[in-house]
Coordinates of C-alpha atoms in Angstrom, one line a residue:
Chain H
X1 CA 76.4 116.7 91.9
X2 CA 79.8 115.3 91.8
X3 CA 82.5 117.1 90.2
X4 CA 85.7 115.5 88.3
X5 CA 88.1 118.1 87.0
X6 CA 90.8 117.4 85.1
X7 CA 94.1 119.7 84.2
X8 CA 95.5 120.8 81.5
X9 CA 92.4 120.6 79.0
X10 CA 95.1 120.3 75.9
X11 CA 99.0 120.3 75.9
X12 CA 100.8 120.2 73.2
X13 CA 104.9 119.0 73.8
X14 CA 108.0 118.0 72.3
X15 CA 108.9 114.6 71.8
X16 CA 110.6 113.3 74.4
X17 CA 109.7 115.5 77.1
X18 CA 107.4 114.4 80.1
X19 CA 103.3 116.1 80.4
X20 CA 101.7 116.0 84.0
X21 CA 98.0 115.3 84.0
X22 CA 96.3 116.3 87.0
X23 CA 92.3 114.6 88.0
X24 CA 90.9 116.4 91.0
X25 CA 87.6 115.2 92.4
X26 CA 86.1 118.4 93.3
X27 CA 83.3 117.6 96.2
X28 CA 84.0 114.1 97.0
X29 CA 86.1 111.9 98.4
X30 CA 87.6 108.8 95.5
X31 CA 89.4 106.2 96.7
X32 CA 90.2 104.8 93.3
X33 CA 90.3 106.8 90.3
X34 CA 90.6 105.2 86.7
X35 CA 92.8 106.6 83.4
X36 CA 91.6 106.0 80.2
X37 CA 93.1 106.6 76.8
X38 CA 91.1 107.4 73.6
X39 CA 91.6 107.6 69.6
X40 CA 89.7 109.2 67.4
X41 CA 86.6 107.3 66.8
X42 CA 87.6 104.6 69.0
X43 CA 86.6 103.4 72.6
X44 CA 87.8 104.0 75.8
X45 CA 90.4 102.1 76.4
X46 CA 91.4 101.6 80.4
X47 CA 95.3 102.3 81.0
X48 CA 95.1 101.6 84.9
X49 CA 93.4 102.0 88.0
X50 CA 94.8 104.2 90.5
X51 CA 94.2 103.6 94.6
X52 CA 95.0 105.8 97.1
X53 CA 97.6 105.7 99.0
X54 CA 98.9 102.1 97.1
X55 CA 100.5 101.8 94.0
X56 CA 98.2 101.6 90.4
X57 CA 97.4 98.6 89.1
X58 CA 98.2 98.3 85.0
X59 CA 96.3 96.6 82.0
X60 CA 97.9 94.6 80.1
X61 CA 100.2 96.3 77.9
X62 CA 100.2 99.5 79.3
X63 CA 103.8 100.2 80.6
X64 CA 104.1 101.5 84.2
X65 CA 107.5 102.9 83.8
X66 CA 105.8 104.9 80.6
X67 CA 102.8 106.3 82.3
X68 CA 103.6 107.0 86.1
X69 CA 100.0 107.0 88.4
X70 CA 100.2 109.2 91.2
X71 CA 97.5 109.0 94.1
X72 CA 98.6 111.0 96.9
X73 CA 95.0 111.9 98.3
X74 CA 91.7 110.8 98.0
X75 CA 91.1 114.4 95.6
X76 CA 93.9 114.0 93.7
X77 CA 95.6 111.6 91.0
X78 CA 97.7 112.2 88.1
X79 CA 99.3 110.7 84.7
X80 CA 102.6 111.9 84.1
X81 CA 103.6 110.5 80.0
X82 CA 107.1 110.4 80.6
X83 CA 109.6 110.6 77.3
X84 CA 106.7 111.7 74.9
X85 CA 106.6 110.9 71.9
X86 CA 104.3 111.3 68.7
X87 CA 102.0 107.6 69.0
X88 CA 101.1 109.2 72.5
X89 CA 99.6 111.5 71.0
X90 CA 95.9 110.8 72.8
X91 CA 93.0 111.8 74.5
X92 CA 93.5 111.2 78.2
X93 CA 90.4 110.8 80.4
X94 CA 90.1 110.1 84.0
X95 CA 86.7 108.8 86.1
X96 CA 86.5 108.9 90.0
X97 CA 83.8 106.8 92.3
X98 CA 82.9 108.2 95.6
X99 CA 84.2 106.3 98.4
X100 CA 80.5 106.2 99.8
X101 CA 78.8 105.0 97.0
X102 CA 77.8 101.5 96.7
X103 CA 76.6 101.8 93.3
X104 CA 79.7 102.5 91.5
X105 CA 78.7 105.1 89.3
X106 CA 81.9 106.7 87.6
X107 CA 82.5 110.6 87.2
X108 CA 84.2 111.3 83.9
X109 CA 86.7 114.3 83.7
X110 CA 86.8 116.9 80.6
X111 CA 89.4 114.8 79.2
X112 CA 92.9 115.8 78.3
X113 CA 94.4 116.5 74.8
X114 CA 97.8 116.0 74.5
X115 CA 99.7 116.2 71.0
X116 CA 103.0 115.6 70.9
X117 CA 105.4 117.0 68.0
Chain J
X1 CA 84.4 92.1 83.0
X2 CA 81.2 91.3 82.2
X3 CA 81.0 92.6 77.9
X4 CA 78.2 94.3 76.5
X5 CA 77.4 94.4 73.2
X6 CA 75.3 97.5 71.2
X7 CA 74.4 98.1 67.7
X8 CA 77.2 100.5 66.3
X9 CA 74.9 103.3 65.3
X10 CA 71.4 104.2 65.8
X11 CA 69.6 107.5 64.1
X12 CA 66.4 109.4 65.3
X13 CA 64.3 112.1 64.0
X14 CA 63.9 115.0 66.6
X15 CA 61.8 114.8 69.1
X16 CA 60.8 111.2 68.6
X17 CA 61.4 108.6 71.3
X18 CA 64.8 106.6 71.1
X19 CA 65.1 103.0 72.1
X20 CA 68.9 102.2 72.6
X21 CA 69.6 98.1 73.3
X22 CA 72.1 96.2 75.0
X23 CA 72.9 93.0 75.7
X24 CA 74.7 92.0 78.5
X25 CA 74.4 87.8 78.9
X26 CA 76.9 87.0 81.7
X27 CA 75.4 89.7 84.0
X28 CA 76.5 88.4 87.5
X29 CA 73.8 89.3 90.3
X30 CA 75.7 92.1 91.9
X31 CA 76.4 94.0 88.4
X32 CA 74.9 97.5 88.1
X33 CA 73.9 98.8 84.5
X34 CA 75.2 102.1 83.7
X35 CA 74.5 104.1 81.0
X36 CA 77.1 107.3 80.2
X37 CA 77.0 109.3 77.0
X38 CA 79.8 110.8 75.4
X39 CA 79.6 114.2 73.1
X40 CA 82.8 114.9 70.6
X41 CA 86.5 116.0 72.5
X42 CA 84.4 115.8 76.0
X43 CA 84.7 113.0 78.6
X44 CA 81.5 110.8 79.4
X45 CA 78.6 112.2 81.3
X46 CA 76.8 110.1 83.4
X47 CA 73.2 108.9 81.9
X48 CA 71.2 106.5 84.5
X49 CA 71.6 103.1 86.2
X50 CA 70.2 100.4 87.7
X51 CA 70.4 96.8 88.8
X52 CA 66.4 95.1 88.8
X53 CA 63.8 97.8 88.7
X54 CA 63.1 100.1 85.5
X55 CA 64.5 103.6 86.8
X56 CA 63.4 107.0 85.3
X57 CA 65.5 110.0 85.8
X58 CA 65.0 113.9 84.2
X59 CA 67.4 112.3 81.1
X60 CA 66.5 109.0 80.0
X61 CA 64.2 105.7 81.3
X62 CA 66.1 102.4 81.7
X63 CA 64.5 99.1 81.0
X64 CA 66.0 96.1 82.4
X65 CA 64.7 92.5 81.1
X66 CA 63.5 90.2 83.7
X67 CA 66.4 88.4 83.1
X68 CA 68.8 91.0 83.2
X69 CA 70.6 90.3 80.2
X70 CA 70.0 93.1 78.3
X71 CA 68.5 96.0 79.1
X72 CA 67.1 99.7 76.6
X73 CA 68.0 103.4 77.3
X74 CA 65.2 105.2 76.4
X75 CA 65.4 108.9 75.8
X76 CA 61.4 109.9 75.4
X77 CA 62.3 112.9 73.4
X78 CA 65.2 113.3 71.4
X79 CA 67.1 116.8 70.4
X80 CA 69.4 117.3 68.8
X81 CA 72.0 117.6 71.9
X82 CA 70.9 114.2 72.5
X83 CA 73.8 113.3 69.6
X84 CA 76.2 111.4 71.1
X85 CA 78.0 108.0 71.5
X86 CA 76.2 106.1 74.3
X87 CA 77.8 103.2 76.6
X88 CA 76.5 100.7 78.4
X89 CA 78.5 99.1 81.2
X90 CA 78.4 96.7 83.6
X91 CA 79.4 97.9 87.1
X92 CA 80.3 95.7 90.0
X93 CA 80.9 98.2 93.2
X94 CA 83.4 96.0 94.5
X95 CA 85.2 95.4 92.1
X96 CA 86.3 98.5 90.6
X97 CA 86.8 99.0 87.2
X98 CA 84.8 98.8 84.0
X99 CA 85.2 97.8 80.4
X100 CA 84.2 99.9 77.9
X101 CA 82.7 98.5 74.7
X102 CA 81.8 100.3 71.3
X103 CA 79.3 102.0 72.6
X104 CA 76.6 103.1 69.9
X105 CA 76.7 106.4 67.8
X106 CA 73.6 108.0 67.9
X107 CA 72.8 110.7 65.2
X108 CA 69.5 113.0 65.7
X109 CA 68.2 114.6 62.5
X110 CA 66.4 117.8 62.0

């Protein structure tokens, strides 16, 4: 199966400092991985999609300069929140497709817990 | 993005069959259905898909209309693992991302 890993599992931080996410794709190969923020009881709710090698491409709303994308390889992407503070507060989840699939099924991370003070 | 639309919450006895709806009107011909789960504090785990053709996997059964404008997850057995919020979402290959709706709570009881 296809593995998505995702790094820390929880953080807690100070407000205004910046958390690093980290999503690895384990055993496959993702040209474009996806973040996603969550609230309790609420949806998924996409932040942006992130594309190898290219720069991520934002929903509306979600500020770029807030929430930096990295996608250096096809295994690796990550969410830094930069100047934390407590209404970030969130559950963080990334998803990754295979590069070879041409069905588009996603592969959901353990999500991310981050609770800023 | 193609929407979906599910009830909001469904309950089951264990071990009786589950029929989960969704409606998805504006399908376009090259969307996927995909069906992911989602148990408390863990990210979503893939379910089943398909595009025409009913599928069965070792989880669930999907039923797509003739149509394709709404389709039913079926889980044959529920337990009470099974207790989760499912999603159904429409997935175009090419064009990347997806759009999560409510999804619909599913509670299993004893």
């Amino acid at each position: 199966g296809a593995v998505v890993s995702q790094h820390p599992s929880w953080v807690i931080c100070k407000s205004g400092t910046s958390v690093k996410i980290e999503c690895r794709s384990l055993d496959f190969q993702a040209t474009t991985m996806f973040w996603y923020r969550q609230f309790p009881k609420q949806s998924l709710m996409l932040m942006a999609t992130s594309n190898e090698g290219s720069k991520a491409t934002y929903e509306q709303g979600v500020e770029k300069d807030k929430f930096l994308i990295n996608h250096a390889s096809l295994t690796l992407s990550t969410l830094t929140v930069t100047s934390a503070h407590p209404e970030d507060s969130s559950f963080y989840i990334c998803s990754a497709s295979k590069a070879s699939a041409n069905t588009g099924e996603l592969f959901f991370g353990e999500g991310s817990r981050l609770t800023v003070l | 993005d193609a929407k979906t639309t599910q009830p909001n919450s469904m309950e089951s006895n264990e071990e009786e069959p589950v029929h989960l709806p969704c409606n998805h009107s504006t399908i376009s011909g090259t969307d996927y259905i995909h069906w992911y789960r989602q148990l408390p504090s863990q990210g979503p785990e893939y379910v089943i898909h398909g595009l025409t053709s009913n599928v069965n996997n070792r989880m669930a059964s999907l039923a797509i209309a003739e149509d394709r404008k709404s389709s039913t997850l079926i889980l044959h057995r529920a337990t009470l693992r099974d207790a989760a919020v499912y999603y159904c979402i429409l997935r175009d290959p090419r064009a990347g991302k997806s759009t999560f709706g409510d999804g619909t709570t599913l509670t299993v009881k004893p």
